[in-house]
Structure formats: structure tokens, C-alpha cells
Amino acid sequence: MDAKASVLAKNFGAAGYRMTKARKKILAVFSEAFRHMSVDDIYLAVKKKGEHVGITTIYRAVDSLVKAGILRQVSLIKGRVFYEVIDKRVSGHHHHLICRKCQKIIDYSDFVGKEIPHIKRLENIASKTREFLIDDYQISFTGLCKLCKGGG
Amino acid sequence: MDAKASVLAKNFGAAGYRMTKARKKILAVFSEAFRHMSVDDIYLAVKKKGEHVGITTIYRAVDSLVKAGILRQVSLIKGRVFYEVIDKRVSGHHHHLICRKCQKIIDYSDFVGKEIPHIKRLENIASKTREFLIDDYQISFTGLCKLCKGGG
DNA sequence: CTGGATGCAAACAATTTGCAAATTC
DNA sequence: GAATTTGCAAATTGTTTGCATCCAG
């Protein structure tokens, strides 16, 4: 368990959850993957490593991890649910471009960070007016990708 | 059909879709509703008006309306899919605060608009670097709502 | 030890598909 | 008139629940 993983485990424990074998395997998979993953993606990734975690367990684990603030749920297209590790570092933050025709998702992070001062301001307003403790945000752009805009 | 509706219909036709009775009924329901609606919400709303559109048709219609750029899909929590009319006017645009524990969604629009100049800049960068034609965006904040942050 | 976590099988819910009839352009 | 669209029923997919067993703290 590397430094990052141990920090995760600690936070998780503090939130009242147990760091079990299954959950460790799930987090390991995330630390080796970059993009968002669906429950099924996680299931297969664990399997690929020669290990096994029941699909039901994965459903329940990601749920806990989201509640604990370790993963975020990204629901980008048609009710398909993905999960990704919340990375507080600017470099780790990324957003999405989604094509409304072919449903392709493009991650981008190359200019992430530019919006931060602005987002902070919105965050302050939102926290105050709604008594909401904000700890994450997502921006997604929708439109047409290169292929679909060209009369496709 | 009011002015707004006729504009919608025209755009829809231009995109190669037919403006059928079923689709008109669906759009009518949207013009009378404020928040996002699920397929089921739409189904029930149509029924409530004494009319009828099959649920399968609604699934297919919202799909077309999304592709045509008239509705946007908002997938905020756990794979639950909602739809809302894309309103280009600032006053119609709104974003969401989502509680990661209880999954409550709060719409906000009171300070929407403040982010626009900034978003425009991000949009420009994204369009250029990815050859993506962007026509909509969504910002969502995640965190804990008043109740859940209080040790709930 | 004790309550939370696991994982199988079964239940459930949401969405999609096939197809004949109806409708739009 | 040709091509879409509709809507039913059936198939499919994704997710949750019940429950006995297991494990982390």
C-alpha cells in the first residue's frame, strides 16, 4: 500500500467504514487506471488481475466510497454511472466534453485550473445561501464532436 | 403552439426529425414544467392531461430531442436520467448542488450568469483543441447538505 | 466478540428491441 | 408513396435485496 493508498484508507476509516480486502482491491484498480470506470469495468479489472470481488460487493463498495468522499460519481450519459477518484490536486482534476449525438466522452485536463478562482466564488455563494458543504465540482460541456458536427 | 414552440419545431425539422403528435405532447409538458423530468415524469404528466403517449415512444422521443439539441440530459444521481429544455437565456439556465450522502438535488439559478464570461473562455479553448462544437454546459457541485453535514 | 461486509441467488426496475400498423412529409 | 414513428409485448440489462457466512476493529 503506497502513501496515497494509506491516506485513503485512513480517511475511509475515519468516516466510519472498514477497509476490507474487497475495498482495497477496488482502490488498487483505481490507482492503476486513469479514466472513470463503471461498476462492470471495475469488476473486470479486478478479474483481470486474477482476483475476485463479487459484483454486488462492488456496487456496495463504490457507494460507501462515494459517501466517504473518496470517489465521485460521474453520470455522463444515459444513466450510465461511472466512478473516479477525487483528486484534490489541480493536475488531477479533469472535466468532460460529451457529444450529444454519438455519446462519446472526451476527458480534458489540459486547461483545468483556469476556472478555479471563479469556481471558488460560486462555491462561496452556494455554501452560504444553501448551507451546503461543497467539496467537489464538475463542469461538463455538451455539443457535437468532430465527426458528428460534420453532417454525420 | 406558441412562438417558442414553433421555433423548437422548426429547429427539430431542420435536424431531420418529424414533429409528430407524440413529440408535441411531450414538448407541451416541458413548457408547462419547470424542473428536470424523468421519462416516467413525462409519461405521467401527459397522462394527467388526459392524453396518452406510450412509454417506449417517450424513451425514443427524448433521445431524438437530445440529439437535436432541444433537450439536455441531466444525469445527476445514480443513473437516474432527467431531461430539461435547453434554454439559452441566462434566466433559464440553472445548475445543481448534489448531496453525496442523501443524494438530494438542489437547483440553483440565483447567481447563474456570473460564470458565463469565464465559461466562454474555457469553451473556446475546448472547441479549438478538440474540434468540438460546444452548445451547452453544466456545472454541478457535490458535497454535504445542511442535514448530512451535521453528523447526520 | 460484535456489527459491518461479503457474495450468492432471486427479485426488481429501467430500458431496449422486434414488428405490424399508423402517420408525417 | 416512402420513410419515420408509434406502441405493444417480450427480451434484456443493470441494480437491489434477503440471508447465511465471514472478517475487521
Short mmCIF file of C-alpha atoms (C1' of nucleotides) in Angstrom, two decimals:
data_model
loop_
_atom_site.label_atom_id
_atom_site.label_comp_id
_atom_site.label_asym_id
_atom_site.label_seq_id
_atom_site.Cartn_x
_atom_site.Cartn_y
_atom_site.Cartn_z
CA MET A 1 0.00 0.00 0.00
CA ASP A 2 1.65 3.21 -1.14
CA ALA A 3 1.46 6.56 0.60
CA LYS A 4 -1.55 7.71 -1.33
CA ALA A 5 -3.43 4.50 -0.61
CA SER A 6 -2.73 4.67 3.08
CA VAL A 7 -4.08 8.20 3.24
CA LEU A 8 -7.21 6.98 1.52
CA ALA A 9 -7.59 4.11 3.95
CA LYS A 10 -7.19 6.41 6.91
CA ASN A 11 -9.80 8.86 5.70
CA PHE A 12 -12.09 6.00 4.96
CA GLY A 13 -11.74 4.56 8.43
CA ALA A 14 -12.33 7.97 9.96
CA ALA A 15 -15.61 8.17 8.10
CA GLY A 16 -16.75 5.02 9.88
CA TYR A 17 -16.14 2.47 7.14
CA ARG A 18 -13.94 -0.61 7.28
CA MET A 19 -11.01 -1.04 4.95
CA THR A 20 -11.65 -4.58 3.79
CA LYS A 21 -9.87 -6.78 1.29
CA ALA A 22 -12.51 -6.21 -1.34
CA ARG A 23 -12.34 -2.46 -0.97
CA LYS A 24 -8.57 -2.48 -1.15
CA LYS A 25 -8.72 -4.41 -4.39
CA ILE A 26 -11.15 -1.90 -5.78
CA LEU A 27 -8.98 1.05 -4.80
CA ALA A 28 -5.93 -0.69 -6.22
CA VAL A 29 -7.67 -0.94 -9.55
CA PHE A 30 -8.46 2.75 -9.44
CA SER A 31 -4.89 3.67 -8.66
CA GLU A 32 -3.79 1.85 -11.78
CA ALA A 33 -6.48 3.28 -14.03
CA PHE A 34 -6.86 6.79 -15.25
CA ARG A 35 -10.31 7.38 -16.56
CA HIS A 36 -13.67 6.90 -14.96
CA MET A 37 -14.83 3.30 -14.57
CA SER A 38 -18.25 1.71 -14.38
CA VAL A 39 -19.06 -1.00 -11.86
CA ASP A 40 -18.59 -3.51 -14.60
CA ASP A 41 -15.24 -2.02 -15.60
CA ILE A 42 -14.08 -2.43 -12.02
CA TYR A 43 -15.36 -6.00 -11.86
CA LEU A 44 -13.47 -6.93 -15.00
CA ALA A 45 -10.31 -5.10 -13.98
CA VAL A 46 -10.20 -7.00 -10.70
CA LYS A 47 -10.80 -10.25 -12.54
CA LYS A 48 -8.03 -9.47 -14.98
CA LYS A 49 -5.60 -9.34 -12.10
CA GLY A 50 -6.56 -12.87 -11.15
CA GLU A 51 -8.53 -11.75 -8.12
CA HIS A 52 -12.23 -11.75 -7.42
CA VAL A 53 -14.79 -9.46 -5.85
CA GLY A 54 -18.49 -10.10 -6.29
CA ILE A 55 -20.35 -7.61 -8.38
CA THR A 56 -22.78 -6.93 -5.55
CA THR A 57 -19.90 -6.03 -3.32
CA ILE A 58 -18.59 -3.60 -5.87
CA TYR A 59 -21.95 -1.88 -6.05
CA ARG A 60 -21.96 -1.51 -2.30
CA ALA A 61 -18.30 -0.56 -2.04
CA VAL A 62 -18.39 2.27 -4.55
CA ASP A 63 -21.43 3.54 -2.76
CA SER A 64 -19.54 3.74 0.51
CA LEU A 65 -16.51 5.23 -1.17
CA VAL A 66 -18.65 7.96 -2.66
CA LYS A 67 -20.27 8.69 0.68
CA ALA A 68 -16.83 8.84 2.24
CA GLY A 69 -15.75 11.39 -0.35
CA ILE A 70 -13.06 9.21 -1.92
CA LEU A 71 -14.75 8.55 -5.23
CA ARG A 72 -17.08 10.76 -7.15
CA GLN A 73 -19.93 9.53 -9.24
CA VAL A 74 -19.95 10.84 -12.76
CA SER A 75 -23.17 10.27 -14.62
CA LEU A 76 -22.35 11.48 -18.05
CA ILE A 77 -24.53 9.64 -20.47
CA LYS A 78 -27.87 7.91 -20.44
CA GLY A 79 -27.88 6.77 -16.89
CA ARG A 80 -24.58 5.02 -17.24
CA VAL A 81 -22.78 5.54 -13.95
CA PHE A 82 -19.03 5.92 -13.69
CA TYR A 83 -16.74 6.45 -10.75
CA GLU A 84 -13.45 8.22 -10.44
CA VAL A 85 -11.08 9.06 -7.62
CA ILE A 86 -11.46 12.59 -6.34
CA ASP A 87 -8.07 14.15 -6.69
CA LYS A 88 -7.75 17.42 -4.90
CA ARG A 89 -4.63 18.38 -6.80
CA VAL A 90 -5.40 20.63 -9.72
CA SER A 91 -3.40 18.43 -12.03
CA GLY A 92 -5.64 15.51 -11.25
CA HIS A 93 -8.87 17.30 -11.87
CA HIS A 94 -10.46 16.84 -15.21
CA HIS A 95 -13.74 17.58 -16.89
CA HIS A 96 -15.73 16.21 -19.79
CA LEU A 97 -16.89 17.04 -23.26
CA ILE A 98 -19.87 14.93 -24.27
CA CYS A 99 -21.18 14.52 -27.78
CA ARG A 100 -24.96 14.64 -27.75
CA LYS A 101 -25.19 12.54 -30.89
CA CYS A 102 -22.76 9.66 -30.52
CA GLN A 103 -22.39 9.99 -26.75
CA LYS A 104 -18.64 9.97 -26.96
CA ILE A 105 -16.95 11.30 -23.85
CA ILE A 106 -13.71 13.22 -24.04
CA ASP A 107 -11.80 13.94 -20.87
CA TYR A 108 -9.83 17.12 -20.72
CA SER A 109 -7.49 18.43 -18.12
CA ASP A 110 -5.06 20.49 -20.12
CA PHE A 111 -6.56 23.79 -19.14
CA VAL A 112 -8.20 22.78 -15.92
CA GLY A 113 -7.22 25.16 -13.19
CA LYS A 114 -8.08 28.26 -15.11
CA GLU A 115 -11.58 28.12 -13.73
CA ILE A 116 -10.63 27.61 -10.13
CA PRO A 117 -10.71 31.17 -8.77
CA HIS A 118 -14.06 31.60 -10.39
CA ILE A 119 -15.45 28.33 -9.16
CA LYS A 120 -14.34 29.25 -5.67
CA ARG A 121 -16.51 32.32 -5.83
CA LEU A 122 -19.54 30.36 -6.96
CA GLU A 123 -18.80 27.83 -4.27
CA ASN A 124 -18.79 30.50 -1.60
CA ILE A 125 -22.12 31.85 -2.68
CA ALA A 126 -23.63 28.41 -2.87
CA SER A 127 -22.31 27.33 0.51
CA LYS A 128 -23.66 30.38 2.21
CA THR A 129 -27.05 30.61 0.63
CA ARG A 130 -27.80 26.90 0.83
CA GLU A 131 -25.83 25.88 3.88
CA PHE A 132 -24.15 23.28 1.75
CA LEU A 133 -20.64 21.99 2.41
CA ILE A 134 -19.12 21.81 -1.04
CA ASP A 135 -16.08 19.67 -1.63
CA ASP A 136 -16.10 18.86 -5.30
CA TYR A 137 -17.33 20.20 -8.59
CA GLN A 138 -17.63 19.12 -12.19
CA ILE A 139 -18.01 21.04 -15.38
CA SER A 140 -19.26 19.33 -18.47
CA PHE A 141 -19.69 20.71 -21.94
CA THR A 142 -22.17 19.22 -24.37
CA GLY A 143 -22.19 19.57 -28.11
CA LEU A 144 -21.12 17.81 -31.23
CA CYS A 145 -17.81 16.07 -31.71
CA LYS A 146 -15.64 16.43 -34.77
CA LEU A 147 -17.33 13.57 -36.58
CA CYS A 148 -20.94 14.33 -35.67
CA LYS A 149 -20.80 18.04 -36.46
CA GLY A 150 -19.68 17.27 -39.97
CA GLY A 151 -23.13 16.29 -41.19
CA GLY A 152 -22.72 12.87 -39.62
CA MET B 1 -48.38 26.33 -30.49
CA ASP B 2 -46.80 29.47 -29.12
CA ALA B 3 -43.84 31.31 -30.61
CA LYS B 4 -41.30 29.42 -28.59
CA ALA B 5 -42.79 26.07 -29.53
CA SER B 6 -42.80 26.89 -33.21
CA VAL B 7 -39.14 27.78 -33.08
CA LEU B 8 -38.47 24.44 -31.45
CA ALA B 9 -40.44 22.60 -34.09
CA LYS B 10 -38.59 24.36 -36.87
CA ASN B 11 -35.18 23.51 -35.48
CA PHE B 12 -36.28 19.97 -34.98
CA GLY B 13 -37.42 19.60 -38.55
CA ALA B 14 -34.21 21.10 -39.81
CA ALA B 15 -32.33 18.44 -37.93
CA GLY B 16 -34.17 15.78 -39.92
CA TYR B 17 -36.79 14.75 -37.40
CA ARG B 18 -40.56 14.82 -37.77
CA MET B 19 -42.69 16.88 -35.46
CA THR B 20 -45.30 14.31 -34.56
CA LYS B 21 -48.29 14.44 -32.21
CA ALA B 22 -46.46 12.47 -29.56
CA ARG B 23 -43.47 14.76 -29.63
CA LYS B 24 -45.65 17.85 -29.47
CA LYS B 25 -47.37 16.49 -26.40
CA ILE B 26 -44.03 15.86 -24.79
CA LEU B 27 -42.76 19.35 -25.54
CA ALA B 28 -46.02 20.81 -24.28
CA VAL B 29 -45.47 19.10 -20.97
CA PHE B 30 -41.98 20.56 -20.78
CA SER B 31 -43.21 24.05 -21.49
CA GLU B 32 -45.52 23.77 -18.50
CA ALA B 33 -42.99 22.25 -16.15
CA PHE B 34 -40.04 23.89 -14.54
CA ARG B 35 -37.56 21.38 -13.26
CA HIS B 36 -35.95 18.42 -14.92
CA MET B 37 -38.22 15.44 -15.59
CA SER B 38 -37.56 11.72 -15.92
CA VAL B 39 -39.15 9.63 -18.65
CA ASP B 40 -41.65 8.47 -16.11
CA ASP B 41 -42.42 12.02 -15.01
CA ILE B 42 -43.17 12.90 -18.61
CA TYR B 43 -45.33 9.82 -19.05
CA LEU B 44 -47.39 10.70 -16.01
CA ALA B 45 -47.63 14.38 -16.87
CA VAL B 46 -49.03 13.54 -20.29
CA LYS B 47 -51.48 11.12 -18.73
CA LYS B 48 -52.58 13.74 -16.23
CA LYS B 49 -53.67 15.94 -19.10
CA GLY B 50 -55.96 13.16 -20.32
CA GLU B 51 -53.72 12.30 -23.23
CA HIS B 52 -51.56 9.31 -23.91
CA VAL B 53 -48.12 8.57 -25.28
CA GLY B 54 -46.58 5.14 -24.87
CA ILE B 55 -43.59 4.96 -22.60
CA THR B 56 -41.45 3.47 -25.37
CA THR B 57 -42.24 6.43 -27.54
CA ILE B 58 -41.16 8.79 -24.81
CA TYR B 59 -37.84 7.00 -24.49
CA ARG B 60 -37.29 7.38 -28.21
CA ALA B 61 -38.59 10.93 -28.41
CA VAL B 62 -36.38 12.34 -25.68
CA ASP B 63 -33.49 10.65 -27.38
CA SER B 64 -34.21 12.47 -30.62
CA LEU B 65 -34.83 15.74 -28.83
CA VAL B 66 -31.46 15.45 -27.13
CA LYS B 67 -29.75 14.69 -30.40
CA ALA B 68 -31.47 17.67 -31.95
CA GLY B 69 -30.19 19.91 -29.19
CA ILE B 70 -33.62 20.79 -27.79
CA LEU B 71 -33.41 18.89 -24.54
CA ARG B 72 -30.39 18.18 -22.42
CA GLN B 73 -29.89 15.03 -20.46
CA VAL B 74 -29.04 15.58 -16.84
CA SER B 75 -27.74 12.51 -15.10
CA LEU B 76 -27.18 13.68 -11.61
CA ILE B 77 -27.55 10.74 -9.32
CA LYS B 78 -27.07 7.03 -9.55
CA GLY B 79 -28.00 6.55 -13.12
CA ARG B 80 -31.30 8.29 -12.77
CA VAL B 81 -31.79 10.22 -16.01
CA PHE B 82 -33.61 13.51 -16.26
CA TYR B 83 -34.30 15.81 -19.15
CA GLU B 84 -34.72 19.54 -19.33
CA VAL B 85 -35.23 22.08 -22.07
CA ILE B 86 -32.04 23.82 -23.08
CA ASP B 87 -32.78 27.44 -22.56
CA LYS B 88 -30.17 29.74 -23.98
CA ARG B 89 -31.39 32.69 -21.96
CA VAL B 90 -29.38 33.17 -18.82
CA SER B 91 -32.51 33.35 -16.74
CA GLY B 92 -33.42 29.84 -17.72
CA HIS B 93 -30.09 28.28 -17.05
CA HIS B 94 -29.56 26.61 -13.75
CA HIS B 95 -27.07 24.31 -12.10
CA HIS B 96 -27.13 21.74 -9.33
CA LEU B 97 -25.86 21.06 -5.85
CA ILE B 98 -25.87 17.36 -5.06
CA CYS B 99 -25.52 15.83 -1.62
CA ARG B 100 -23.24 12.83 -1.81
CA LYS B 101 -24.88 11.21 1.20
CA CYS B 102 -28.61 11.57 0.77
CA GLN B 103 -28.49 12.30 -2.96
CA LYS B 104 -30.69 15.34 -2.62
CA ILE B 105 -30.51 17.68 -5.59
CA ILE B 106 -30.84 21.41 -5.18
CA ASP B 107 -31.27 23.55 -8.26
CA TYR B 108 -29.82 26.99 -8.17
CA SER B 109 -30.06 29.80 -10.62
CA ASP B 110 -29.82 32.87 -8.43
CA PHE B 111 -26.21 33.51 -9.25
CA VAL B 112 -26.02 31.81 -12.59
CA GLY B 113 -24.57 34.16 -15.15
CA LYS B 114 -21.61 35.15 -13.06
CA GLU B 115 -19.66 32.29 -14.55
CA ILE B 116 -20.54 33.00 -18.14
CA PRO B 117 -17.57 35.07 -19.30
CA HIS B 118 -15.28 32.51 -17.80
CA ILE B 119 -17.10 29.55 -19.23
CA LYS B 120 -16.95 31.19 -22.62
CA ARG B 121 -13.19 31.21 -22.40
CA LEU B 122 -13.00 27.56 -21.44
CA GLU B 123 -15.41 26.81 -24.22
CA ASN B 124 -13.18 28.49 -26.75
CA ILE B 125 -10.16 26.54 -25.69
CA ALA B 126 -12.05 23.28 -25.70
CA SER B 127 -13.61 23.89 -29.10
CA LYS B 128 -10.31 24.65 -30.68
CA THR B 129 -8.17 21.96 -29.17
CA ARG B 130 -10.74 19.21 -29.60
CA GLU B 131 -12.61 20.37 -32.67
CA PHE B 132 -15.76 20.12 -30.66
CA LEU B 133 -18.82 22.28 -31.32
CA ILE B 134 -19.99 23.21 -27.86
CA ASP B 135 -23.51 24.44 -27.31
CA ASP B 136 -24.28 23.75 -23.70
CA TYR B 137 -22.60 23.36 -20.36
CA GLN B 138 -23.43 22.28 -16.85
CA ILE B 139 -21.74 22.91 -13.56
CA SER B 140 -22.51 20.74 -10.57
CA PHE B 141 -21.21 20.97 -7.07
CA THR B 142 -21.06 17.95 -4.82
CA GLY B 143 -20.83 17.90 -1.07
CA LEU B 144 -22.95 17.55 2.01
CA CYS B 145 -26.28 19.21 2.50
CA LYS B 146 -27.31 21.01 5.65
CA LEU B 147 -28.69 17.86 7.24
CA CYS B 148 -25.96 15.42 6.24
CA LYS B 149 -23.06 17.62 7.25
CA GLY B 150 -24.42 17.92 10.74
CA GLY B 151 -23.31 14.45 11.75
CA GLY B 152 -26.42 13.03 10.13
"C1'" DC C 1 -16.76 -10.60 20.32
"C1'" DT C 2 -19.95 -7.69 17.54
"C1'" DG C 3 -21.51 -5.13 13.93
"C1'" DG C 4 -20.39 -4.28 9.45
"C1'" DA C 5 -19.13 -6.51 4.99
"C1'" DT C 6 -19.35 -10.24 1.57
"C1'" DG C 7 -21.45 -12.89 -2.15
"C1'" DC C 8 -24.69 -15.88 -3.98
"C1'" DA C 9 -29.37 -16.33 -5.85
"C1'" DA C 10 -33.61 -14.28 -6.51
"C1'" DA C 11 -36.37 -10.17 -7.06
"C1'" DC C 12 -36.93 -5.92 -9.14
"C1'" DA C 13 -36.74 -1.85 -12.16
"C1'" DA C 14 -35.45 0.53 -16.12
"C1'" DT C 15 -34.54 0.44 -20.87
"C1'" DT C 16 -34.32 -1.64 -25.47
"C1'" DT C 17 -35.81 -4.46 -29.36
"C1'" DG C 18 -38.97 -6.69 -32.89
"C1'" DC C 19 -42.60 -5.88 -35.58
"C1'" DA C 20 -47.12 -4.57 -37.65
"C1'" DA C 21 -49.99 -0.59 -38.08
"C1'" DA C 22 -50.35 4.37 -38.31
"C1'" DT C 23 -48.51 8.84 -39.52
"C1'" DT C 24 -45.68 12.60 -41.49
"C1'" DC C 25 -43.63 14.93 -45.17
"C1'" DG D 1 -45.84 6.68 -51.53
"C1'" DA D 2 -41.71 6.13 -48.90
"C1'" DA D 3 -39.66 6.51 -44.82
"C1'" DT D 4 -40.42 7.54 -39.94
"C1'" DT D 5 -42.66 6.94 -35.94
"C1'" DT D 6 -45.74 4.65 -32.75
"C1'" DG D 7 -46.86 1.29 -29.17
"C1'" DC D 8 -47.48 -3.18 -27.55
"C1'" DA D 9 -45.27 -7.35 -25.69
"C1'" DA D 10 -41.15 -9.69 -24.89
"C1'" DA D 11 -36.30 -9.66 -24.11
"C1'" DT D 12 -32.52 -7.69 -21.98
"C1'" DT D 13 -29.67 -5.17 -18.88
"C1'" DG D 14 -28.49 -3.01 -14.65
"C1'" DT D 15 -29.22 -2.71 -9.78
"C1'" DT D 16 -31.00 -4.03 -5.27
"C1'" DT D 17 -32.49 -7.17 -1.59
"C1'" DG D 18 -32.54 -11.31 1.58
"C1'" DC D 19 -29.83 -14.05 4.08
"C1'" DA D 20 -26.18 -17.03 5.91
"C1'" DT D 21 -21.34 -16.65 6.48
"C1'" DC D 22 -17.14 -14.12 7.18
"C1'" DC D 23 -13.99 -10.63 8.76
"C1'" DA D 24 -12.14 -6.03 10.71
"C1'" DG D 25 -11.65 -3.45 14.59
#
